[in-house]
Amino acid sequence: MRCNGYAHIHTIGCQMNVYDSEKLRAVLHSLGYQQTPHPEQADIIVCNTCAVRHKAEEKAFSFLGRFARNKQKNPHLITVMAGCVAQQEGKRAFQRLPHLDLVLGTQAFSRFNRHIEALKSGQRRIVDTEPSDVIFETQPDSKAFEENPVSKFVTIMQGCDNFCTYCVVPYVRGRERSRSWQSIVREIEVLAENGIREVTLLGQNVNSYGAKENGPSFAGLLKKVADIDNIYRIRFATSHPKDLSEDLIRAMADLDKVCNHLHLPIQSGSNRILKKMNRGYTRELYLSRIDELRAAIPDIGLSTDIIVGFPTETVEEFEDTLALVAQVQFDSIFAFAYSDRSSAPAARFSGGVDETEKMARLNRLLAFQDTITREKNLEMAGQVVQVLVEGISAKQHDGFVKTTPDTRQMTGRSPANKIVHFPSETLVPGDLAEIKIEDAYPHSLWGKPLEQFFQ
Ligand code: 5AD
Ligand code: SF4
């Protein structure tokens, strides 16, 4: 294809943004733009943004702000703010970024190519934050398989109807809507034909997949994806505790390809705070779901999201969260200091927690979970786990190789989502290997292959 120039896409935020950026890349590729890892060389610079916390939003402005000067050198340079911050800010984005050319909201991706053509013919400062019920869908192109040849994200639904009081998502991503199962299956078939062996199905609340569309339930979709040849593993995120059905727990237990891992955000261990967050469940209900999960799938890996310092959270209520973390013994947690988002209702709640106190709570929680993660990892010594090989281990690049310095060290994940490093000269990305765990790092495991086998 003719090369019209170079494009650089910078992605901030969640897995869904990684997926969306891939689609934006495919559009630019179809317009003749090749990817470059160097923004200074690019003719089009896109920042796919996240509005979930203030820090992520600031990152987007500071990334795009860097290119005001490049624009003076290259007047043809096109700069684009895409995604959640674009949707939230609309034309206000030009106040801080006067050189910006396109503000592409979350529901405007299907019009991206049209806007790029308009910019190329001289138009400037385009804003598209029009809502749309249509989910932008493209099938993966050949370039999609260059970066990660083993595992891909597949967005199955967009938006959210839950309106947790701290969360900007319902305002920037709109109401919940699901893709058709046929389109999802077709996309995954193409991925499998091109060597992808693991897919992670994405949605803000996958448990309510298809609820408005009268299609199969999420458990039904899992069955259909599990029938696709050459997909070895299926993961998904995120589940909402209030909607986690028995049907889904059964499907996870029964379908071999569905990994024994669940990301189930609790957000807080205090019932008063959960209520103020509008989460729709209590601590007790959450804990009973964990019991049901562990009864059905004893070796399940569990992770969660937690917000500390939500308005009016007392030290005692924060300690309720610590106690819940101690009780559940998560394999890992993602913890955040509460951040005011002006479109979300909690920004208008009184009783904000002091920033220093929030950070102290965050650090206390993270340090506490580190001891749990380490202990749980050490307990794995002697166990054999099946690993899907992803590539050369980052620990190899650090020069940290546990055998001899010239041994190739590889990495992959266990079904429970533990990162496993191991020496091997023969295993390649996409292989399944049985690894006997011998040691633990703080956030990953180390072992040796028992044998090598292919599906
Ligand atoms: N402040 C801090 N963390 C937040 N999250 C969502 N909104 C906020 C906010 N305003 C966290 C939640 C969510 C994760 C993706 O981000 O824990 O599960
Ligand atoms: Fe935000 Fe709550 Fe929806 Fe998750 S479920 S995206 S936290 S509103």
XYZ file of C-alpha atoms and ligand atoms in Angstrom:
481
model
C 0.000 0.000 0.000
C 1.124 3.569 -0.729
C 2.669 5.196 2.360
C 1.029 8.564 2.969
C 3.099 9.206 6.049
C 3.594 8.056 9.621
C 1.220 7.864 12.548
C 1.890 7.536 16.252
C -0.822 6.432 18.693
C -0.279 6.903 22.422
C -2.693 4.972 24.639
C -3.517 5.888 28.233
C -5.916 3.932 30.443
C -7.744 0.643 30.390
C -7.661 -2.463 28.220
C -10.649 -1.143 26.301
C -8.517 1.796 25.177
C -5.828 -0.628 24.004
C -8.497 -2.333 21.892
C -9.858 0.991 20.573
C -6.351 2.182 19.667
C -5.909 -0.949 17.601
C -9.032 0.018 15.645
C -7.757 3.585 15.177
C -4.461 2.151 13.928
C -6.344 -0.010 11.407
C -8.235 3.054 10.114
C -4.979 4.993 9.712
C -3.386 1.989 8.026
C -6.260 1.835 5.540
C -5.595 5.519 4.794
C -1.969 4.685 4.011
C -0.308 5.650 7.322
C 2.363 3.431 8.815
C 2.960 3.245 12.540
C 6.011 4.791 14.101
C 7.069 4.416 17.734
C 8.592 7.931 17.522
C 6.014 10.736 17.800
C 8.591 13.306 16.551
C 8.638 11.497 13.184
C 4.861 11.273 12.833
C 2.521 13.189 10.527
C -0.444 12.206 12.709
C -0.222 11.974 16.502
C -3.187 10.469 18.342
C -3.580 10.320 22.105
C -6.283 7.866 23.164
C -7.241 9.198 26.568
C -8.654 8.106 29.934
C -10.839 10.254 32.204
C -11.259 7.848 35.104
C -8.876 9.729 37.402
C -7.484 13.260 37.339
C -3.911 12.010 36.891
C -4.757 10.114 33.688
C -6.500 13.185 32.300
C -3.448 15.358 33.064
C -1.212 12.828 31.301
C -3.261 13.276 28.125
C -2.964 17.072 28.180
C 0.735 16.971 28.927
C 1.420 14.372 26.193
C -0.419 16.361 23.526
C 0.973 19.666 24.835
C 4.477 18.498 23.933
C 3.707 18.756 20.228
C 2.776 22.441 19.956
C 6.349 23.158 18.855
C 6.459 20.271 16.332
C 3.484 21.865 14.699
C 5.510 25.012 14.077
C 8.171 22.892 12.338
C 5.684 20.751 10.419
C 2.484 22.672 9.617
C 0.977 19.492 8.126
C 1.187 17.657 11.444
C -2.237 16.502 12.634
C -2.809 16.075 16.383
C -5.810 14.177 17.723
C -7.290 13.767 21.187
C -9.463 10.620 21.170
C -11.576 8.763 23.723
C -12.877 9.615 27.180
C -11.173 12.979 27.848
C -12.112 14.090 24.322
C -15.739 13.160 24.992
C -15.704 14.934 28.354
C -13.946 18.115 27.212
C -15.285 18.657 23.666
C -14.201 22.069 22.381
C -12.872 23.077 25.820
C -9.828 20.961 24.898
C -8.660 23.802 22.580
C -8.288 26.161 25.556
C -5.362 24.143 26.844
C -4.266 22.759 23.464
C -4.713 25.523 20.868
C -2.737 23.501 18.295
C -5.060 20.456 18.542
C -6.801 19.492 15.269
C -9.381 16.877 16.200
C -11.364 16.044 19.334
C -12.693 12.552 18.696
C -15.223 11.438 21.316
C -15.833 7.848 22.370
C -18.718 7.345 19.972
C -17.119 9.058 16.971
C -14.553 6.413 16.043
C -16.544 5.283 13.007
C -16.127 8.833 11.614
C -12.367 9.024 12.268
C -11.384 8.416 8.626
C -13.774 11.113 7.421
C -12.331 13.641 9.887
C -8.749 12.809 8.896
C -9.629 13.394 5.231
C -11.229 16.752 6.149
C -8.115 17.778 8.111
C -5.903 16.822 5.198
C -7.914 19.100 2.954
C -7.240 21.998 5.278
C -10.046 21.964 7.845
C -8.957 22.584 11.457
C -10.320 22.197 14.961
C -12.913 19.498 14.367
C -14.940 18.366 17.389
C -17.048 15.204 17.228
C -18.670 14.179 20.497
C -21.971 13.044 18.953
C -23.506 10.111 20.804
C -24.230 6.967 18.812
C -25.783 3.607 19.652
C -23.751 1.921 16.956
C -20.614 0.162 18.129
C -17.699 0.802 15.791
C -16.531 -2.572 14.525
C -13.733 -3.559 12.171
C -12.262 -6.978 11.607
C -8.542 -7.214 12.479
C -6.098 -6.543 9.612
C -2.712 -8.202 9.061
C -0.825 -5.554 11.080
C -2.872 -6.450 14.159
C -0.766 -9.547 14.763
C 2.670 -7.974 14.779
C 2.871 -6.757 18.361
C 1.336 -9.458 20.490
C 1.021 -12.659 18.506
C -0.566 -14.641 21.357
C -3.218 -12.749 23.276
C -5.732 -10.059 22.307
C -8.494 -8.010 23.887
C -11.950 -8.090 22.305
C -14.495 -5.512 23.405
C -17.933 -7.134 23.577
C -19.953 -4.216 24.940
C -19.669 -0.489 25.485
C -20.865 1.966 28.083
C -22.311 1.436 31.531
C -25.697 1.891 33.199
C -24.569 1.488 36.784
C -23.801 5.079 37.768
C -21.434 4.401 40.632
C -21.190 7.861 42.197
C -17.399 8.250 41.736
C -17.311 7.082 38.131
C -17.150 9.084 34.935
C -17.694 6.105 32.606
C -21.497 6.369 32.161
C -21.036 10.040 31.200
C -18.194 9.569 28.736
C -18.962 6.150 27.299
C -22.728 6.402 27.292
C -25.394 3.778 27.966
C -24.586 0.102 27.952
C -24.920 -1.700 24.612
C -23.614 -5.068 23.422
C -22.133 -6.261 20.157
C -23.847 -9.169 18.438
C -22.427 -12.572 19.313
C -21.982 -13.323 15.609
C -19.679 -10.359 15.101
C -17.683 -11.194 18.239
C -17.281 -14.828 17.203
C -16.234 -13.821 13.677
C -13.608 -11.438 15.059
C -12.190 -14.128 17.342
C -12.171 -16.673 14.507
C -10.002 -14.272 12.490
C -7.724 -13.805 15.509
C -7.404 -17.587 15.935
C -6.655 -18.063 12.217
C -3.775 -15.637 12.698
C -2.193 -17.396 15.641
C -3.897 -15.717 18.606
C -4.442 -18.312 21.346
C -5.972 -16.255 24.161
C -8.717 -13.643 24.136
C -9.860 -11.347 26.930
C -13.496 -10.292 26.484
C -13.985 -6.721 27.645
C -16.908 -4.735 28.954
C -17.568 -2.435 31.927
C -19.920 -5.060 33.262
C -19.676 -8.250 31.204
C -22.267 -9.998 33.385
C -25.018 -7.986 31.745
C -23.819 -8.794 28.209
C -26.763 -8.965 25.808
C -29.320 -7.987 28.464
C -30.844 -5.305 26.216
C -30.405 -7.121 22.935
C -32.205 -10.410 23.711
C -29.134 -12.312 22.584
C -27.317 -15.025 24.521
C -26.296 -14.241 28.091
C -22.616 -13.781 28.919
C -22.411 -17.452 29.935
C -23.943 -18.298 26.538
C -21.373 -16.126 24.764
C -18.547 -17.876 26.651
C -19.818 -21.220 25.343
C -19.826 -19.918 21.762
C -16.293 -18.523 22.086
C -15.118 -21.777 23.682
C -16.255 -23.615 20.529
C -13.775 -21.681 18.357
C -10.886 -23.887 17.198
C -7.368 -22.946 18.261
C -8.436 -20.540 20.972
C -6.907 -22.178 24.049
C -7.853 -19.661 26.689
C -10.645 -17.188 27.412
C -10.439 -14.418 30.000
C -12.839 -11.590 30.692
C -13.168 -8.316 32.602
C -14.877 -6.663 34.377
C -17.539 -8.383 36.456
C -19.872 -6.528 38.774
C -20.478 -8.328 42.102
C -24.208 -7.516 42.060
C -24.680 -9.221 38.662
C -22.389 -12.231 39.054
C -24.788 -15.062 38.276
C -24.733 -18.717 39.264
C -24.966 -19.402 35.562
C -21.640 -17.642 34.987
C -19.947 -19.392 37.903
C -21.129 -22.716 36.409
C -19.863 -21.759 32.957
C -16.459 -20.850 34.422
C -16.304 -24.174 36.265
C -17.489 -26.237 33.285
C -15.698 -24.674 30.328
C -12.060 -25.790 30.289
C -10.956 -22.893 28.115
C -12.293 -20.252 30.495
C -9.406 -19.371 32.813
C -9.778 -19.785 36.547
C -9.441 -16.118 37.254
C -11.949 -13.456 38.161
C -11.498 -9.728 38.519
C -14.287 -8.694 40.876
C -14.027 -5.072 42.042
C -15.116 -4.576 45.658
C -14.166 -0.836 45.849
C -14.679 -0.676 49.629
C -15.107 -3.014 52.589
C -17.517 -0.669 54.354
C -21.269 -1.011 53.799
C -21.835 2.692 54.429
C -19.280 3.659 51.790
C -20.547 1.021 49.322
C -23.992 2.572 49.667
C -22.646 6.085 49.085
C -20.839 4.694 46.031
C -24.152 3.260 44.732
C -22.560 -0.136 44.216
C -25.737 -2.122 44.816
C -24.263 -4.829 47.108
C -23.043 -5.223 50.647
C -19.783 -6.558 52.017
C -21.684 -9.693 53.104
C -23.075 -10.317 49.613
C -19.599 -9.871 48.116
C -18.103 -12.342 50.574
C -20.833 -14.887 49.868
C -20.086 -14.609 46.132
C -16.416 -15.291 46.889
C -17.444 -18.392 48.871
C -19.609 -19.619 45.980
C -16.774 -19.035 43.513
C -14.231 -20.878 45.631
C -16.649 -23.757 46.227
C -17.196 -24.162 42.468
C -13.602 -23.414 41.366
C -11.192 -24.143 44.258
C -8.031 -22.899 42.491
C -9.574 -19.656 41.245
C -7.297 -16.594 41.143
C -9.029 -13.465 42.432
C -8.231 -9.820 41.879
C -10.091 -6.656 42.746
C -10.210 -2.852 42.505
C -10.307 -0.698 45.633
C -10.777 3.037 46.076
C -9.421 4.580 49.283
C -10.361 7.966 50.643
C -13.849 8.193 49.148
C -15.587 11.306 50.595
C -16.355 10.847 54.319
C -14.437 7.532 54.588
C -13.189 7.263 58.181
C -10.053 5.444 59.293
C -12.297 2.715 60.770
C -14.091 2.298 57.458
C -10.760 2.100 55.650
C -9.759 -0.576 58.167
C -12.943 -2.479 57.235
C -11.475 -2.596 53.730
C -8.156 -3.890 55.087
C -10.032 -6.557 57.063
C -11.911 -7.643 53.946
C -8.634 -7.854 52.010
C -7.207 -10.000 54.815
C -10.279 -12.236 54.758
C -10.509 -12.759 50.993
C -6.750 -13.127 50.364
C -6.826 -11.759 46.826
C -4.042 -12.772 44.481
C -3.640 -9.153 43.464
C -5.380 -5.816 43.870
C -5.534 -2.546 41.960
C -5.883 0.265 44.476
C -6.548 3.932 43.803
C -6.833 7.135 45.802
C -10.285 8.605 45.205
C -10.140 11.345 42.558
C -12.915 13.910 42.013
C -14.426 13.730 38.513
C -16.570 16.786 37.901
C -19.285 14.958 35.940
C -19.688 12.251 38.588
C -21.984 12.957 41.585
C -19.371 12.237 44.278
C -17.491 15.380 43.189
C -20.289 17.283 44.942
C -20.203 15.188 48.151
C -18.900 16.958 51.237
C -16.358 15.405 53.610
C -13.478 14.980 51.177
C -10.486 13.141 52.650
C -7.220 15.040 52.811
C -4.784 14.125 49.969
C -1.941 13.190 52.354
C -4.288 10.950 54.329
C -5.524 9.308 51.100
C -1.955 8.542 50.064
C -1.157 7.156 53.524
C -4.189 4.829 53.305
C -3.242 3.814 49.759
C 0.328 2.964 50.770
C -0.858 1.039 53.829
C -3.234 -1.016 51.682
C -0.651 -1.704 48.968
C 1.999 -2.750 51.496
C -0.525 -5.043 53.196
C -1.498 -6.692 49.908
C 2.183 -7.113 48.984
C 2.672 -9.360 52.012
C -0.382 -11.419 50.975
C 0.739 -11.670 47.331
C 4.232 -12.738 48.362
C 2.930 -15.393 50.765
C 0.481 -16.728 48.182
C 3.228 -16.828 45.561
C 5.610 -18.678 47.896
C 2.858 -21.239 48.607
C 2.889 -22.073 44.896
C 6.401 -23.610 45.140
C 6.305 -27.240 44.027
C 3.053 -26.869 42.106
C 2.822 -27.447 38.375
C 0.952 -24.788 36.398
C 0.038 -24.679 32.748
C 1.504 -21.581 31.108
C 0.640 -20.007 27.781
C 4.014 -18.783 26.509
C 3.940 -15.074 25.575
C 7.560 -14.188 24.786
C 10.993 -13.372 26.132
C 10.846 -12.447 29.815
C 11.377 -8.811 30.823
C 13.561 -10.194 33.599
C 15.866 -11.386 30.801
C 16.224 -7.767 29.675
C 17.008 -6.741 33.256
C 19.886 -9.209 33.117
C 18.133 -11.262 35.806
C 18.371 -14.854 34.672
C 18.147 -17.568 37.288
C 20.142 -20.263 35.481
C 23.164 -19.204 33.408
C 23.471 -15.710 31.918
C 23.118 -16.988 28.350
C 19.990 -19.097 29.000
C 16.949 -17.736 27.234
C 14.319 -16.861 29.837
C 10.691 -16.814 28.711
C 7.462 -15.583 30.261
C 3.781 -16.416 30.200
C 0.740 -16.613 32.446
C -0.938 -19.341 34.449
C -4.729 -19.790 34.116
C -5.086 -17.901 37.438
C -3.242 -14.971 35.773
C 0.094 -15.317 37.577
C 3.094 -14.212 35.546
C 5.573 -17.086 35.308
C 9.207 -16.830 34.144
C 11.114 -19.947 33.078
C 14.205 -20.928 31.131
C 13.658 -22.542 27.734
C 15.480 -22.702 24.435
C 12.632 -24.442 22.622
C 9.291 -23.028 23.755
C 7.877 -20.285 21.555
C 4.994 -17.807 21.980
C 1.655 -19.584 21.674
C 2.901 -22.898 23.147
C 1.306 -24.344 26.246
C 3.840 -25.637 28.735
C 3.728 -27.236 32.159
C 5.977 -25.346 34.520
C 7.002 -26.566 37.957
C 7.187 -23.541 40.218
C 10.380 -23.263 42.271
C 10.515 -19.682 43.492
C 8.544 -16.455 43.803
C 9.313 -12.812 43.097
C 7.028 -10.200 44.709
C 4.705 -10.119 41.694
C 5.574 -13.192 39.657
C 6.743 -16.793 39.811
C 9.775 -18.663 38.551
C 9.898 -22.300 37.487
C 11.181 -24.896 35.041
C 9.314 -26.599 32.187
C 8.306 -30.187 32.942
C 7.537 -31.068 29.419
C 6.387 -29.296 26.339
C 3.165 -30.007 24.567
C 1.012 -28.419 21.931
C -2.747 -28.474 21.616
N -11.266 7.852 41.679
C -10.452 6.811 41.929
N -10.578 5.608 41.346
C -11.584 5.447 40.483
N -11.978 4.380 39.756
C -13.045 4.733 39.006
N -13.367 6.010 39.237
C -12.473 6.477 40.152
C -12.299 7.722 40.799
N -13.100 8.766 40.572
C -11.332 3.061 39.863
C -12.331 1.987 40.301
C -12.557 1.221 39.026
C -11.210 1.336 38.355
C -11.210 1.046 36.909
O -10.865 2.688 38.595
O -11.710 1.184 41.273
O -12.922 -0.125 39.251
Fe -17.969 2.957 36.542
Fe -19.520 1.558 38.216
Fe -19.897 1.367 35.562
Fe -17.699 0.294 36.654
S -19.830 -0.350 37.063
S -17.803 1.573 34.803
S -17.258 1.709 38.302
S -20.214 3.189 36.823
